[in-house]
Amino acid sequence: GGLGGQGKRMEPPGTPRSISWSEERRREAPESTAVYGFVFWVLVSLGYVGYLVWSCISEETLERVGITYYPSKYWALAVPAWGFTVFLASSVLYVFANLMVTAPLDARCTVMDSHSRRPRACTGAQIPEIGDLDLTEVNRCMLGVSTANGENGT
């Protein structure tokens, strides 16, 4: 009996349904992600405060408190300076890498490609379709240059 002939018992509405462990884990995932994010934020904040304390307090004060094993103060300025230098260098290298793979301005692929759409001629007072204008047509209208052989359209 029952629907589908599989012998499953129909539960009345409102009865709590038992769920599998994996489904329960999936339901808890957003909350656990938020907890991991918060824990990471707290650890980074504590690390930053520790960095500021280590870099700003004198070595004598640290030794008086009982902290005797710490890196040289040189690294308090060296690590941020190197990080900033790497950031600037990578930004410049990223721009140069993109310029190297970009086609030259006079290449045909910068004007037309396989996805270009030529607008159809419209009749009367119709609004023309959206399409890509031919560069020679744009040059003729805007600059008065009509053809590639040097004839002037004015």
PDB file of C-alpha atoms in Angstrom:
ATOM      1  CA  GLY A   1       0.000   0.000   0.000  1.00  0.00           C
ATOM      2  CA  GLY A   2       0.769   3.659  -0.023  1.00  0.00           C
ATOM      3  CA  LEU A   3       1.831   5.941  -2.792  1.00  0.00           C
ATOM      4  CA  GLY A   4       4.343   4.623  -5.260  1.00  0.00           C
ATOM      5  CA  GLY A   5       4.051   1.044  -4.000  1.00  0.00           C
ATOM      6  CA  GLN A   6       7.366   1.205  -2.151  1.00  0.00           C
ATOM      7  CA  GLY A   7       5.999   0.469   1.301  1.00  0.00           C
ATOM      8  CA  LYS A   8       7.011   3.840   2.768  1.00  0.00           C
ATOM      9  CA  ARG A   9       4.943   5.033   5.673  1.00  0.00           C
ATOM     10  CA  MET A  10       3.271   8.403   5.232  1.00  0.00           C
ATOM     11  CA  GLU A  11       3.920  10.703   8.204  1.00  0.00           C
ATOM     12  CA  PRO A  12       1.268  13.185   9.310  1.00  0.00           C
ATOM     13  CA  PRO A  13       2.073  16.838   8.571  1.00  0.00           C
ATOM     14  CA  GLY A  14       4.101  18.553  11.284  1.00  0.00           C
ATOM     15  CA  THR A  15       5.880  15.387  12.406  1.00  0.00           C
ATOM     16  CA  PRO A  16       9.623  16.010  12.783  1.00  0.00           C
ATOM     17  CA  ARG A  17      11.508  14.124  10.088  1.00  0.00           C
ATOM     18  CA  SER A  18      14.817  12.467  10.878  1.00  0.00           C
ATOM     19  CA  ILE A  19      17.605  13.770   8.668  1.00  0.00           C
ATOM     20  CA  SER A  20      20.922  12.253   7.744  1.00  0.00           C
ATOM     21  CA  TRP A  21      24.210  13.416   9.198  1.00  0.00           C
ATOM     22  CA  SER A  22      25.381  14.882   5.864  1.00  0.00           C
ATOM     23  CA  GLU A  23      22.152  16.865   5.429  1.00  0.00           C
ATOM     24  CA  GLU A  24      22.441  18.184   8.973  1.00  0.00           C
ATOM     25  CA  ARG A  25      26.079  19.154   8.284  1.00  0.00           C
ATOM     26  CA  ARG A  26      25.011  20.996   5.128  1.00  0.00           C
ATOM     27  CA  ARG A  27      22.424  22.965   7.066  1.00  0.00           C
ATOM     28  CA  GLU A  28      25.040  23.997   9.642  1.00  0.00           C
ATOM     29  CA  ALA A  29      27.638  25.015   7.039  1.00  0.00           C
ATOM     30  CA  PRO A  30      26.755  28.738   6.810  1.00  0.00           C
ATOM     31  CA  GLU A  31      26.917  29.100  10.578  1.00  0.00           C
ATOM     32  CA  SER A  32      30.230  27.256  10.829  1.00  0.00           C
ATOM     33  CA  THR A  33      31.630  29.365   7.986  1.00  0.00           C
ATOM     34  CA  ALA A  34      30.713  32.488   9.905  1.00  0.00           C
ATOM     35  CA  VAL A  35      32.383  31.078  13.025  1.00  0.00           C
ATOM     36  CA  TYR A  36      35.578  30.277  11.085  1.00  0.00           C
ATOM     37  CA  GLY A  37      35.576  33.791   9.631  1.00  0.00           C
ATOM     38  CA  PHE A  38      35.166  35.329  13.066  1.00  0.00           C
ATOM     39  CA  VAL A  39      37.946  33.178  14.544  1.00  0.00           C
ATOM     40  CA  PHE A  40      40.246  34.149  11.661  1.00  0.00           C
ATOM     41  CA  TRP A  41      39.408  37.841  12.204  1.00  0.00           C
ATOM     42  CA  VAL A  42      40.181  37.563  15.938  1.00  0.00           C
ATOM     43  CA  LEU A  43      43.505  35.797  15.264  1.00  0.00           C
ATOM     44  CA  VAL A  44      44.561  38.374  12.666  1.00  0.00           C
ATOM     45  CA  SER A  45      43.617  41.203  15.033  1.00  0.00           C
ATOM     46  CA  LEU A  46      45.601  39.639  17.889  1.00  0.00           C
ATOM     47  CA  GLY A  47      48.560  39.099  15.567  1.00  0.00           C
ATOM     48  CA  TYR A  48      48.435  42.727  14.450  1.00  0.00           C
ATOM     49  CA  VAL A  49      48.294  43.985  18.036  1.00  0.00           C
ATOM     50  CA  GLY A  50      51.196  41.683  18.920  1.00  0.00           C
ATOM     51  CA  TYR A  51      53.156  43.033  15.943  1.00  0.00           C
ATOM     52  CA  LEU A  52      52.518  46.624  17.037  1.00  0.00           C
ATOM     53  CA  VAL A  53      53.532  45.863  20.629  1.00  0.00           C
ATOM     54  CA  TRP A  54      56.703  44.051  19.508  1.00  0.00           C
ATOM     55  CA  SER A  55      57.696  46.765  17.042  1.00  0.00           C
ATOM     56  CA  CYS A  56      56.976  49.783  19.278  1.00  0.00           C
ATOM     57  CA  ILE A  57      58.125  48.638  22.724  1.00  0.00           C
ATOM     58  CA  SER A  58      61.862  48.747  23.484  1.00  0.00           C
ATOM     59  CA  GLU A  59      63.899  45.572  23.923  1.00  0.00           C
ATOM     60  CA  GLU A  60      64.602  46.416  27.572  1.00  0.00           C
ATOM     61  CA  THR A  61      60.874  46.610  28.342  1.00  0.00           C
ATOM     62  CA  LEU A  62      60.226  43.304  26.608  1.00  0.00           C
ATOM     63  CA  GLU A  63      63.016  41.630  28.595  1.00  0.00           C
ATOM     64  CA  ARG A  64      61.717  43.170  31.846  1.00  0.00           C
ATOM     65  CA  VAL A  65      58.306  41.603  31.150  1.00  0.00           C
ATOM     66  CA  GLY A  66      59.983  38.254  30.537  1.00  0.00           C
ATOM     67  CA  ILE A  67      59.924  38.099  26.742  1.00  0.00           C
ATOM     68  CA  THR A  68      63.460  37.264  25.672  1.00  0.00           C
ATOM     69  CA  TYR A  69      62.961  35.312  22.448  1.00  0.00           C
ATOM     70  CA  TYR A  70      61.797  37.571  19.620  1.00  0.00           C
ATOM     71  CA  PRO A  71      62.973  38.498  16.111  1.00  0.00           C
ATOM     72  CA  SER A  72      65.235  41.446  15.379  1.00  0.00           C
ATOM     73  CA  LYS A  73      63.537  44.854  15.130  1.00  0.00           C
ATOM     74  CA  TYR A  74      64.923  45.045  11.577  1.00  0.00           C
ATOM     75  CA  TRP A  75      62.035  42.822  10.449  1.00  0.00           C
ATOM     76  CA  ALA A  76      59.447  45.275  11.820  1.00  0.00           C
ATOM     77  CA  LEU A  77      60.233  47.555   8.868  1.00  0.00           C
ATOM     78  CA  ALA A  78      61.710  45.063   6.402  1.00  0.00           C
ATOM     79  CA  VAL A  79      58.648  42.804   6.027  1.00  0.00           C
ATOM     80  CA  PRO A  80      56.139  45.632   5.324  1.00  0.00           C
ATOM     81  CA  ALA A  81      58.631  47.339   2.990  1.00  0.00           C
ATOM     82  CA  TRP A  82      59.248  44.131   1.052  1.00  0.00           C
ATOM     83  CA  GLY A  83      55.516  43.412   0.937  1.00  0.00           C
ATOM     84  CA  PHE A  84      54.753  46.850  -0.452  1.00  0.00           C
ATOM     85  CA  THR A  85      57.567  46.536  -3.003  1.00  0.00           C
ATOM     86  CA  VAL A  86      56.280  43.139  -4.156  1.00  0.00           C
ATOM     87  CA  PHE A  87      52.758  44.577  -4.453  1.00  0.00           C
ATOM     88  CA  LEU A  88      53.946  47.500  -6.610  1.00  0.00           C
ATOM     89  CA  ALA A  89      56.187  45.308  -8.762  1.00  0.00           C
ATOM     90  CA  SER A  90      53.436  42.749  -9.345  1.00  0.00           C
ATOM     91  CA  SER A  91      50.998  45.517 -10.324  1.00  0.00           C
ATOM     92  CA  VAL A  92      53.440  46.911 -12.887  1.00  0.00           C
ATOM     93  CA  LEU A  93      54.291  43.427 -14.198  1.00  0.00           C
ATOM     94  CA  TYR A  94      50.576  42.632 -14.536  1.00  0.00           C
ATOM     95  CA  VAL A  95      50.041  45.719 -16.705  1.00  0.00           C
ATOM     96  CA  PHE A  96      53.086  44.921 -18.861  1.00  0.00           C
ATOM     97  CA  ALA A  97      52.023  41.280 -19.273  1.00  0.00           C
ATOM     98  CA  ASN A  98      48.591  42.419 -20.491  1.00  0.00           C
ATOM     99  CA  LEU A  99      50.166  44.904 -22.900  1.00  0.00           C
ATOM    100  CA  MET A 100      52.365  42.149 -24.345  1.00  0.00           C
ATOM    101  CA  VAL A 101      49.406  39.891 -25.175  1.00  0.00           C
ATOM    102  CA  THR A 102      47.204  42.693 -26.537  1.00  0.00           C
ATOM    103  CA  ALA A 103      46.941  42.945 -30.309  1.00  0.00           C
ATOM    104  CA  PRO A 104      48.399  46.096 -31.915  1.00  0.00           C
ATOM    105  CA  LEU A 105      45.989  48.956 -32.603  1.00  0.00           C
ATOM    106  CA  ASP A 106      46.225  48.498 -36.383  1.00  0.00           C
ATOM    107  CA  ALA A 107      45.373  44.772 -36.236  1.00  0.00           C
ATOM    108  CA  ARG A 108      42.128  43.754 -37.943  1.00  0.00           C
ATOM    109  CA  CYS A 109      41.003  41.754 -34.881  1.00  0.00           C
ATOM    110  CA  THR A 110      40.701  44.947 -32.842  1.00  0.00           C
ATOM    111  CA  VAL A 111      38.073  46.232 -35.295  1.00  0.00           C
ATOM    112  CA  MET A 112      36.139  43.146 -36.473  1.00  0.00           C
ATOM    113  CA  ASP A 113      35.932  39.569 -35.255  1.00  0.00           C
ATOM    114  CA  SER A 114      33.690  36.522 -35.639  1.00  0.00           C
ATOM    115  CA  HIS A 115      31.100  38.041 -33.280  1.00  0.00           C
ATOM    116  CA  SER A 116      30.792  41.387 -35.076  1.00  0.00           C
ATOM    117  CA  ARG A 117      27.299  42.254 -36.335  1.00  0.00           C
ATOM    118  CA  ARG A 118      26.812  44.458 -39.352  1.00  0.00           C
ATOM    119  CA  PRO A 119      23.665  46.581 -39.107  1.00  0.00           C
ATOM    120  CA  ARG A 120      21.105  46.036 -41.861  1.00  0.00           C
ATOM    121  CA  ALA A 121      19.912  48.976 -43.879  1.00  0.00           C
ATOM    122  CA  CYS A 122      16.729  50.447 -42.453  1.00  0.00           C
ATOM    123  CA  THR A 123      13.905  51.915 -44.501  1.00  0.00           C
ATOM    124  CA  GLY A 124      11.947  55.011 -43.671  1.00  0.00           C
ATOM    125  CA  ALA A 125      11.621  56.087 -40.071  1.00  0.00           C
ATOM    126  CA  GLN A 126      12.636  52.767 -38.517  1.00  0.00           C
ATOM    127  CA  ILE A 127      15.088  52.669 -35.664  1.00  0.00           C
ATOM    128  CA  PRO A 128      18.162  50.790 -36.929  1.00  0.00           C
ATOM    129  CA  GLU A 129      19.232  47.520 -35.324  1.00  0.00           C
ATOM    130  CA  ILE A 130      22.111  47.423 -32.901  1.00  0.00           C
ATOM    131  CA  GLY A 131      25.258  46.481 -34.754  1.00  0.00           C
ATOM    132  CA  ASP A 132      28.957  47.183 -35.148  1.00  0.00           C
ATOM    133  CA  LEU A 133      29.851  50.009 -37.485  1.00  0.00           C
ATOM    134  CA  ASP A 134      32.558  49.498 -40.070  1.00  0.00           C
ATOM    135  CA  LEU A 135      35.669  51.551 -39.286  1.00  0.00           C
ATOM    136  CA  THR A 136      35.868  52.958 -42.816  1.00  0.00           C
ATOM    137  CA  GLU A 137      32.272  54.197 -42.507  1.00  0.00           C
ATOM    138  CA  VAL A 138      33.033  55.844 -39.153  1.00  0.00           C
ATOM    139  CA  ASN A 139      36.162  57.491 -40.588  1.00  0.00           C
ATOM    140  CA  ARG A 140      34.168  58.743 -43.585  1.00  0.00           C
ATOM    141  CA  CYS A 141      31.460  60.307 -41.417  1.00  0.00           C
ATOM    142  CA  MET A 142      33.639  61.687 -38.637  1.00  0.00           C
ATOM    143  CA  LEU A 143      36.879  62.619 -40.357  1.00  0.00           C
ATOM    144  CA  GLY A 144      35.910  63.070 -44.002  1.00  0.00           C
ATOM    145  CA  VAL A 145      38.190  60.196 -45.084  1.00  0.00           C
ATOM    146  CA  SER A 146      36.335  58.026 -47.551  1.00  0.00           C
ATOM    147  CA  THR A 147      38.511  55.138 -48.798  1.00  0.00           C
ATOM    148  CA  ALA A 148      41.825  53.448 -48.187  1.00  0.00           C
ATOM    149  CA  ASN A 149      43.329  54.739 -51.459  1.00  0.00           C
ATOM    150  CA  GLY A 150      43.454  58.304 -50.129  1.00  0.00           C
ATOM    151  CA  GLU A 151      40.409  59.925 -51.737  1.00  0.00           C
ATOM    152  CA  ASN A 152      38.955  62.632 -49.575  1.00  0.00           C
ATOM    153  CA  GLY A 153      35.212  62.519 -48.997  1.00  0.00           C
ATOM    154  CA  THR A 154      34.794  66.304 -48.624  1.00  0.00           C
TER     155      THR A 154
END
